[in-house]
Amino acid sequence: MGSEPSALNAAWFVIHKARMLRPTTDIELAAHALVSGQLVAFPTETVYGLGADATNADAVSRIYSVKGRPLNHPLIVHIASSELLSSWAKDIPEYALKLADSFWPGPMTLILKRTELAKDFITGAQESVGVRVPSHPVAQELLRRFTELGGLGVAAPSANQFGRVSTTSSAAVMEDLAGLMRGGDLILEGEDSEIGIESTIIDCTASLPSILRPGAITKEMIRKVTGLEVSEGLSRVRVSGSMEKHYSPMAKVMLDLEAVPGDGLIALSDVVTPAGVIRLCEPSSIEEYASQLYSSLRLADQLKLKRVVAISPKGEGLALAIRNRLAKASAD
């Protein structure tokens, strides 16, 4: 790879067709690319995102085209800090502000009533918008510089083909999307996504918060900060990752079965690997399970496995989020 990468978790550019450049102003170039209407894939602490200027209808339409994403499927707007929240959302309840103060930057998306800035091409023609402040240092710096150039937010779903396994490394983004992106589009490289599954999505458009997609910010954490009861999945708001089948590899995913020779196996390290079974990962904790899940599903496809057996982790919190992703990956 040449000389040692620079700061900010070794961020540099991988340009379409796998040509690499490593200038000292790499994130600055990415910010300018967003302003000029190009797409930029970038790391977050959850998964990699495929970003475009959230106020640029043409640029956002290319996200849908590159991913093969349904046009009524809303996007999440990533902002540099909570100071920009009022640009995108109005009538923000007090409990949502408490959540933002407690968990931003971090793996949490808030669904709020939209302002005029949040157009139908972002919201899927709904009257609400999803917003978050990511904590990955590369994402933070990219959004900061984009804001300095006059940008207000970056729309960014996961950087992979729609319905397939989300990406947690720049190599996975290259594999999925490089052939679909065009000259001027960029992929920012950084350390692999630490959490490894998508943000918790919380509907804040009603009097009580509702979790629409589980993640690293749990019901217990939300209740502790807000003092409110938290429901799950009761809202009719459409959000990312809400389809029954999602996060799916080419291999068939089976849950909580005995793996047989030729199967791939995803399970905590205390689960013994049967003879002839290909161990895809053996995390020692729930956190490791989450961070390794998507790369393990991608490895199964690289190995051309026909079937993957995943032993679901027990418990609440992040384990619940993992089971949510496994259930969608295994759906017919």
GROMACS .gro file of C-alpha atoms in nm:
model
  332
    1MET     CA    1   0.000   0.000   0.000
    2GLY     CA    2   0.301   0.232   0.007
    3SER     CA    3   0.377   0.478   0.285
    4GLU     CA    4   0.184   0.489   0.612
    5PRO     CA    5  -0.166   0.647   0.583
    6SER     CA    6  -0.236   0.981   0.746
    7ALA     CA    7  -0.448   1.062   1.051
    8LEU     CA    8  -0.827   1.035   1.087
    9ASN     CA    9  -0.819   0.657   1.092
   10ALA     CA   10  -0.607   0.638   0.778
   11ALA     CA   11  -0.858   0.810   0.551
   12TRP     CA   12  -0.775   0.828   0.184
   13PHE     CA   13  -0.945   0.805  -0.150
   14VAL     CA   14  -1.022   0.502  -0.355
   15ILE     CA   15  -1.148   0.635  -0.687
   16HIS     CA   16  -1.387   0.442  -0.914
   17LYS     CA   17  -1.218   0.156  -1.099
   18ALA     CA   18  -0.997   0.091  -0.796
   19ARG     CA   19  -0.746   0.366  -0.872
   20MET     CA   20  -0.608   0.496  -0.542
   21LEU     CA   21  -0.494   0.845  -0.453
   22ARG     CA   22  -0.369   0.948  -0.110
   23PRO     CA   23  -0.335   1.327  -0.104
   24THR     CA   24  -0.308   1.513   0.224
   25THR     CA   25  -0.633   1.693   0.141
   26ASP     CA   26  -0.837   1.378   0.075
   27ILE     CA   27  -1.138   1.462   0.294
   28GLU     CA   28  -1.139   1.817   0.160
   29LEU     CA   29  -1.165   1.673  -0.192
   30ALA     CA   30  -1.450   1.448  -0.082
   31ALA     CA   31  -1.637   1.746   0.064
   32HIS     CA   32  -1.594   1.934  -0.265
   33ALA     CA   33  -1.713   1.627  -0.455
   34LEU     CA   34  -2.034   1.624  -0.251
   35VAL     CA   35  -2.090   1.995  -0.313
   36SER     CA   36  -2.042   1.940  -0.687
   37GLY     CA   37  -2.307   1.667  -0.697
   38GLN     CA   38  -2.090   1.356  -0.687
   39LEU     CA   39  -2.141   1.050  -0.468
   40VAL     CA   40  -1.903   0.975  -0.182
   41ALA     CA   41  -1.901   0.647   0.012
   42PHE     CA   42  -1.765   0.697   0.360
   43PRO     CA   43  -1.722   0.502   0.684
   44THR     CA   44  -1.944   0.549   0.985
   45GLU     CA   45  -1.932   0.368   1.317
   46THR     CA   46  -2.231   0.155   1.207
   47VAL     CA   47  -2.178   0.068   0.838
   48TYR     CA   48  -2.041   0.246   0.530
   49GLY     CA   49  -2.276   0.505   0.379
   50LEU     CA   50  -2.324   0.612   0.017
   51GLY     CA   51  -2.358   0.987   0.043
   52ALA     CA   52  -2.491   1.275  -0.166
   53ASP     CA   53  -2.580   1.637  -0.092
   54ALA     CA   54  -2.923   1.597   0.067
   55THR     CA   55  -3.049   1.918  -0.100
   56ASN     CA   56  -2.946   1.807  -0.452
   57ALA     CA   57  -3.227   1.609  -0.616
   58ASP     CA   58  -3.014   1.491  -0.908
   59ALA     CA   59  -2.734   1.368  -0.683
   60VAL     CA   60  -2.977   1.189  -0.452
   61SER     CA   61  -3.147   1.024  -0.749
   62ARG     CA   62  -2.813   0.866  -0.836
   63ILE     CA   63  -2.802   0.702  -0.491
   64TYR     CA   64  -3.128   0.527  -0.578
   65SER     CA   65  -2.997   0.433  -0.921
   66VAL     CA   66  -2.660   0.297  -0.802
   67LYS     CA   67  -2.815   0.097  -0.518
   68GLY     CA   68  -3.126  -0.015  -0.708
   69ARG     CA   69  -3.327   0.129  -0.418
   70PRO     CA   70  -3.707   0.183  -0.440
   71LEU     CA   71  -3.784   0.553  -0.479
   72ASN     CA   72  -4.033   0.556  -0.191
   73HIS     CA   73  -3.774   0.421   0.052
   74PRO     CA   74  -3.663   0.722   0.262
   75LEU     CA   75  -3.303   0.823   0.325
   76ILE     CA   76  -3.130   0.931   0.646
   77VAL     CA   77  -2.975   1.278   0.651
   78HIS     CA   78  -2.633   1.289   0.820
   79ILE     CA   79  -2.538   1.622   0.977
   80ALA     CA   80  -2.218   1.749   1.136
   81SER     CA   81  -2.378   1.840   1.470
   82SER     CA   82  -2.713   1.876   1.643
   83GLU     CA   83  -2.691   2.251   1.577
   84LEU     CA   84  -2.811   2.174   1.223
   85LEU     CA   85  -3.109   1.968   1.337
   86SER     CA   86  -3.355   2.257   1.316
   87SER     CA   87  -3.271   2.300   0.947
   88TRP     CA   88  -3.427   1.961   0.878
   89ALA     CA   89  -3.679   1.908   1.159
   90LYS     CA   90  -3.948   2.112   1.333
   91ASP     CA   91  -4.171   2.070   1.640
   92ILE     CA   92  -3.894   1.870   1.801
   93PRO     CA   93  -4.014   1.718   2.131
   94GLU     CA   94  -3.810   1.767   2.446
   95TYR     CA   95  -3.737   1.398   2.476
   96ALA     CA   96  -3.582   1.398   2.127
   97LEU     CA   97  -3.350   1.681   2.229
   98LYS     CA   98  -3.248   1.481   2.536
   99LEU     CA   99  -3.169   1.183   2.313
  100ALA     CA  100  -2.963   1.400   2.079
  101ASP     CA  101  -2.770   1.546   2.372
  102SER     CA  102  -2.701   1.200   2.513
  103PHE     CA  103  -2.627   0.988   2.206
  104TRP     CA  104  -2.499   1.219   1.930
  105PRO     CA  105  -2.254   1.181   1.777
  106GLY     CA  106  -2.341   0.813   1.769
  107PRO     CA  107  -2.544   0.525   1.622
  108MET     CA  108  -2.891   0.676   1.656
  109THR     CA  109  -3.133   0.812   1.395
  110LEU     CA  110  -3.424   1.032   1.502
  111ILE     CA  111  -3.744   1.046   1.296
  112LEU     CA  112  -3.894   1.396   1.327
  113LYS     CA  113  -4.144   1.619   1.151
  114ARG     CA  114  -3.975   1.762   0.844
  115THR     CA  115  -3.910   2.121   0.747
  116GLU     CA  116  -3.938   2.256   0.393
  117LEU     CA  117  -3.571   2.168   0.341
  118ALA     CA  118  -3.648   1.795   0.360
  119LYS     CA  119  -3.799   1.729   0.020
  120ASP     CA  120  -3.998   1.427  -0.095
  121PHE     CA  121  -3.692   1.277  -0.263
  122ILE     CA  122  -3.536   1.243   0.084
  123THR     CA  123  -3.842   1.147   0.288
  124GLY     CA  124  -4.013   0.910   0.046
  125ALA     CA  125  -4.298   1.167   0.031
  126GLN     CA  126  -4.362   1.132   0.405
  127GLU     CA  127  -4.404   1.425   0.643
  128SER     CA  128  -4.112   1.306   0.855
  129VAL     CA  129  -3.736   1.292   0.808
  130GLY     CA  130  -3.463   1.076   0.960
  131VAL     CA  131  -3.153   1.257   1.090
  132ARG     CA  132  -2.836   1.147   1.264
  133VAL     CA  133  -2.487   1.266   1.364
  134PRO     CA  134  -2.232   0.986   1.308
  135SER     CA  135  -1.932   0.950   1.540
  136HIS     CA  136  -1.671   0.793   1.311
  137PRO     CA  137  -1.387   1.049   1.285
  138VAL     CA  138  -1.374   1.029   0.905
  139ALA     CA  139  -1.749   1.088   0.879
  140GLN     CA  140  -1.725   1.369   1.135
  141GLU     CA  141  -1.448   1.548   0.947
  142LEU     CA  142  -1.618   1.500   0.610
  143LEU     CA  143  -1.943   1.648   0.738
  144ARG     CA  144  -1.760   1.935   0.910
  145ARG     CA  145  -1.578   2.036   0.592
  146PHE     CA  146  -1.893   1.988   0.384
  147THR     CA  147  -2.076   2.224   0.622
  148GLU     CA  148  -1.796   2.481   0.594
  149LEU     CA  149  -1.853   2.476   0.217
  150GLY     CA  150  -2.221   2.559   0.271
  151GLY     CA  151  -2.360   2.207   0.286
  152LEU     CA  152  -2.649   2.133   0.520
  153GLY     CA  153  -2.663   1.754   0.524
  154VAL     CA  154  -2.558   1.437   0.346
  155ALA     CA  155  -2.818   1.177   0.253
  156ALA     CA  156  -2.659   0.837   0.301
  157PRO     CA  157  -2.810   0.489   0.302
  158SER     CA  158  -2.577   0.191   0.341
  159ALA     CA  159  -2.319   0.162   0.062
  160ASN     CA  160  -2.432  -0.164  -0.095
  161GLN     CA  161  -2.685  -0.292  -0.345
  162PHE     CA  162  -3.035  -0.267  -0.207
  163GLY     CA  163  -3.146  -0.562   0.003
  164ARG     CA  164  -2.801  -0.716   0.013
  165VAL     CA  165  -2.554  -0.736   0.300
  166SER     CA  166  -2.444  -0.396   0.429
  167THR     CA  167  -2.079  -0.297   0.393
  168THR     CA  168  -1.844  -0.240   0.686
  169SER     CA  169  -1.519  -0.186   0.491
  170SER     CA  170  -1.406   0.007   0.186
  171ALA     CA  171  -1.312  -0.322   0.017
  172ALA     CA  172  -1.672  -0.440   0.048
  173VAL     CA  173  -1.796  -0.111  -0.100
  174MET     CA  174  -1.558  -0.155  -0.394
  175GLU     CA  175  -1.688  -0.508  -0.448
  176ASP     CA  176  -2.052  -0.399  -0.445
  177LEU     CA  177  -2.062  -0.055  -0.604
  178ALA     CA  178  -1.739   0.050  -0.779
  179GLY     CA  179  -1.859  -0.078  -1.115
  180LEU     CA  180  -2.182   0.119  -1.078
  181MET     CA  181  -2.026   0.449  -0.977
  182ARG     CA  182  -1.884   0.698  -1.225
  183GLY     CA  183  -1.575   0.912  -1.257
  184GLY     CA  184  -1.569   1.177  -0.987
  185ASP     CA  185  -1.749   0.955  -0.736
  186LEU     CA  186  -1.528   0.859  -0.444
  187ILE     CA  187  -1.490   0.596  -0.176
  188LEU     CA  188  -1.325   0.720   0.141
  189GLU     CA  189  -1.132   0.453   0.322
  190GLY     CA  190  -1.105   0.435   0.698
  191GLU     CA  191  -1.100   0.174   0.969
  192ASP     CA  192  -1.377  -0.084   0.941
  193SER     CA  193  -1.707   0.014   1.101
  194GLU     CA  194  -1.674  -0.056   1.473
  195ILE     CA  195  -2.036  -0.138   1.561
  196GLY     CA  196  -2.111  -0.321   1.238
  197ILE     CA  197  -2.490  -0.293   1.223
  198GLU     CA  198  -2.708   0.003   1.136
  199SER     CA  199  -2.819   0.277   1.372
  200THR     CA  200  -3.115   0.253   1.605
  201ILE     CA  201  -3.408   0.436   1.444
  202ILE     CA  202  -3.640   0.611   1.690
  203ASP     CA  203  -3.971   0.766   1.583
  204CYS     CA  204  -4.003   1.095   1.771
  205THR     CA  205  -4.315   1.224   1.593
  206ALA     CA  206  -4.552   1.117   1.873
  207SER     CA  207  -4.574   1.183   2.245
  208LEU     CA  208  -4.367   0.872   2.324
  209PRO     CA  209  -4.058   0.737   2.144
  210SER     CA  210  -4.089   0.422   1.936
  211ILE     CA  211  -3.802   0.205   1.810
  212LEU     CA  212  -3.849   0.129   1.441
  213ARG     CA  213  -3.514  -0.044   1.392
  214PRO     CA  214  -3.311  -0.182   1.684
  215GLY     CA  215  -2.942  -0.105   1.714
  216ALA     CA  216  -2.671  -0.020   1.963
  217ILE     CA  217  -2.887   0.243   2.137
  218THR     CA  218  -3.128   0.023   2.329
  219LYS     CA  219  -3.474   0.060   2.478
  220GLU     CA  220  -3.322   0.069   2.827
  221MET     CA  221  -3.083   0.348   2.730
  222ILE     CA  222  -3.367   0.551   2.577
  223ARG     CA  223  -3.588   0.501   2.883
  224LYS     CA  224  -3.308   0.604   3.118
  225VAL     CA  225  -3.246   0.932   2.933
  226THR     CA  226  -3.606   1.030   2.865
  227GLY     CA  227  -3.790   0.875   3.159
  228LEU     CA  228  -4.053   0.760   2.909
  229GLU     CA  229  -4.192   0.424   2.808
  230VAL     CA  230  -4.059   0.306   2.473
  231SER     CA  231  -4.262   0.106   2.225
  232GLU     CA  232  -4.124  -0.102   1.939
  233GLY     CA  233  -4.244  -0.110   1.580
  234LEU     CA  234  -4.583   0.055   1.640
  235SER     CA  235  -4.529   0.349   1.402
  236ARG     CA  236  -4.639   0.339   1.040
  237VAL     CA  237  -4.347   0.556   0.928
  238ARG     CA  238  -4.141   0.389   0.653
  239VAL     CA  239  -3.773   0.370   0.742
  240SER     CA  240  -3.455   0.208   0.615
  241GLY     CA  241  -3.427  -0.163   0.686
  242SER     CA  242  -3.801  -0.208   0.742
  243MET     CA  243  -3.858  -0.464   0.467
  244GLU     CA  244  -3.917  -0.823   0.578
  245LYS     CA  245  -3.625  -0.954   0.371
  246HIS     CA  246  -3.306  -0.749   0.388
  247TYR     CA  247  -2.932  -0.774   0.462
  248SER     CA  248  -2.929  -1.093   0.257
  249PRO     CA  249  -2.629  -1.279   0.109
  250MET     CA  250  -2.659  -1.510  -0.190
  251ALA     CA  251  -2.620  -1.804   0.047
  252LYS     CA  252  -2.931  -1.929   0.224
  253VAL     CA  253  -2.927  -1.823   0.591
  254MET     CA  254  -3.072  -2.070   0.841
  255LEU     CA  255  -3.118  -1.990   1.208
  256ASP     CA  256  -3.044  -2.202   1.514
  257LEU     CA  257  -3.003  -2.536   1.338
  258GLU     CA  258  -2.733  -2.800   1.359
  259ALA     CA  259  -2.479  -2.715   1.088
  260VAL     CA  260  -2.384  -3.001   0.853
  261PRO     CA  261  -2.067  -3.051   0.645
  262GLY     CA  262  -2.036  -2.782   0.379
  263ASP     CA  263  -2.234  -2.523   0.575
  264GLY     CA  264  -2.087  -2.200   0.700
  265LEU     CA  265  -2.132  -2.127   1.070
  266ILE     CA  266  -2.175  -1.796   1.252
  267ALA     CA  267  -2.191  -1.832   1.629
  268LEU     CA  268  -2.037  -1.717   1.954
  269SER     CA  269  -1.703  -1.876   2.039
  270ASP     CA  270  -1.853  -2.116   2.296
  271VAL     CA  271  -2.039  -2.297   2.017
  272VAL     CA  272  -1.838  -2.593   1.888
  273THR     CA  273  -1.782  -2.618   1.513
  274PRO     CA  274  -1.901  -2.958   1.382
  275ALA     CA  275  -1.669  -3.158   1.156
  276GLY     CA  276  -1.677  -3.044   0.796
  277VAL     CA  277  -1.843  -2.710   0.878
  278ILE     CA  278  -1.672  -2.386   0.773
  279ARG     CA  279  -1.644  -2.146   1.062
  280LEU     CA  280  -1.711  -1.793   0.932
  281CYS     CA  281  -1.660  -1.619   1.266
  282GLU     CA  282  -1.646  -1.704   1.636
  283PRO     CA  283  -1.693  -1.379   1.830
  284SER     CA  284  -1.631  -1.385   2.203
  285SER     CA  285  -1.889  -1.115   2.285
  286ILE     CA  286  -2.216  -0.970   2.159
  287GLU     CA  287  -2.026  -0.659   2.044
  288GLU     CA  288  -1.788  -0.872   1.837
  289TYR     CA  289  -2.083  -1.066   1.694
  290ALA     CA  290  -2.238  -0.743   1.567
  291SER     CA  291  -1.913  -0.607   1.424
  292GLN     CA  292  -1.834  -0.934   1.241
  293LEU     CA  293  -2.182  -1.031   1.122
  294TYR     CA  294  -2.192  -0.863   0.781
  295SER     CA  295  -1.832  -0.941   0.688
  296SER     CA  296  -1.902  -1.306   0.775
  297LEU     CA  297  -2.210  -1.316   0.551
  298ARG     CA  298  -2.004  -1.163   0.272
  299LEU     CA  299  -1.730  -1.420   0.330
  300ALA     CA  300  -1.988  -1.694   0.279
  301ASP     CA  301  -2.060  -1.560  -0.068
  302GLN     CA  302  -1.691  -1.523  -0.147
  303LEU     CA  303  -1.650  -1.889  -0.057
  304LYS     CA  304  -1.957  -1.970  -0.271
  305LEU     CA  305  -2.131  -2.145   0.015
  306LYS     CA  306  -2.491  -2.247  -0.044
  307ARG     CA  307  -2.598  -2.234   0.318
  308VAL     CA  308  -2.503  -2.047   0.635
  309VAL     CA  309  -2.621  -2.149   0.980
  310ALA     CA  310  -2.630  -1.867   1.235
  311ILE     CA  311  -2.677  -1.937   1.604
  312SER     CA  312  -2.868  -1.636   1.737
  313PRO     CA  313  -2.730  -1.465   2.048
  314LYS     CA  314  -2.962  -1.451   2.348
  315GLY     CA  315  -3.051  -1.146   2.550
  316GLU     CA  316  -3.175  -0.793   2.495
  317GLY     CA  317  -3.003  -0.475   2.375
  318LEU     CA  318  -2.753  -0.532   2.096
  319ALA     CA  319  -2.836  -0.904   2.088
  320LEU     CA  320  -3.193  -0.808   1.993
  321ALA     CA  321  -3.059  -0.596   1.707
  322ILE     CA  322  -2.847  -0.886   1.582
  323ARG     CA  323  -3.148  -1.118   1.587
  324ASN     CA  324  -3.342  -0.855   1.390
  325ARG     CA  325  -3.077  -0.854   1.115
  326LEU     CA  326  -3.052  -1.234   1.112
  327ALA     CA  327  -3.429  -1.271   1.083
  328LYS     CA  328  -3.434  -1.043   0.780
  329ALA     CA  329  -3.130  -1.210   0.623
  330SER     CA  330  -3.299  -1.551   0.657
  331ALA     CA  331  -3.644  -1.448   0.530
  332ASP     CA  332  -3.767  -1.612   0.210
   0.00000   0.00000   0.00000
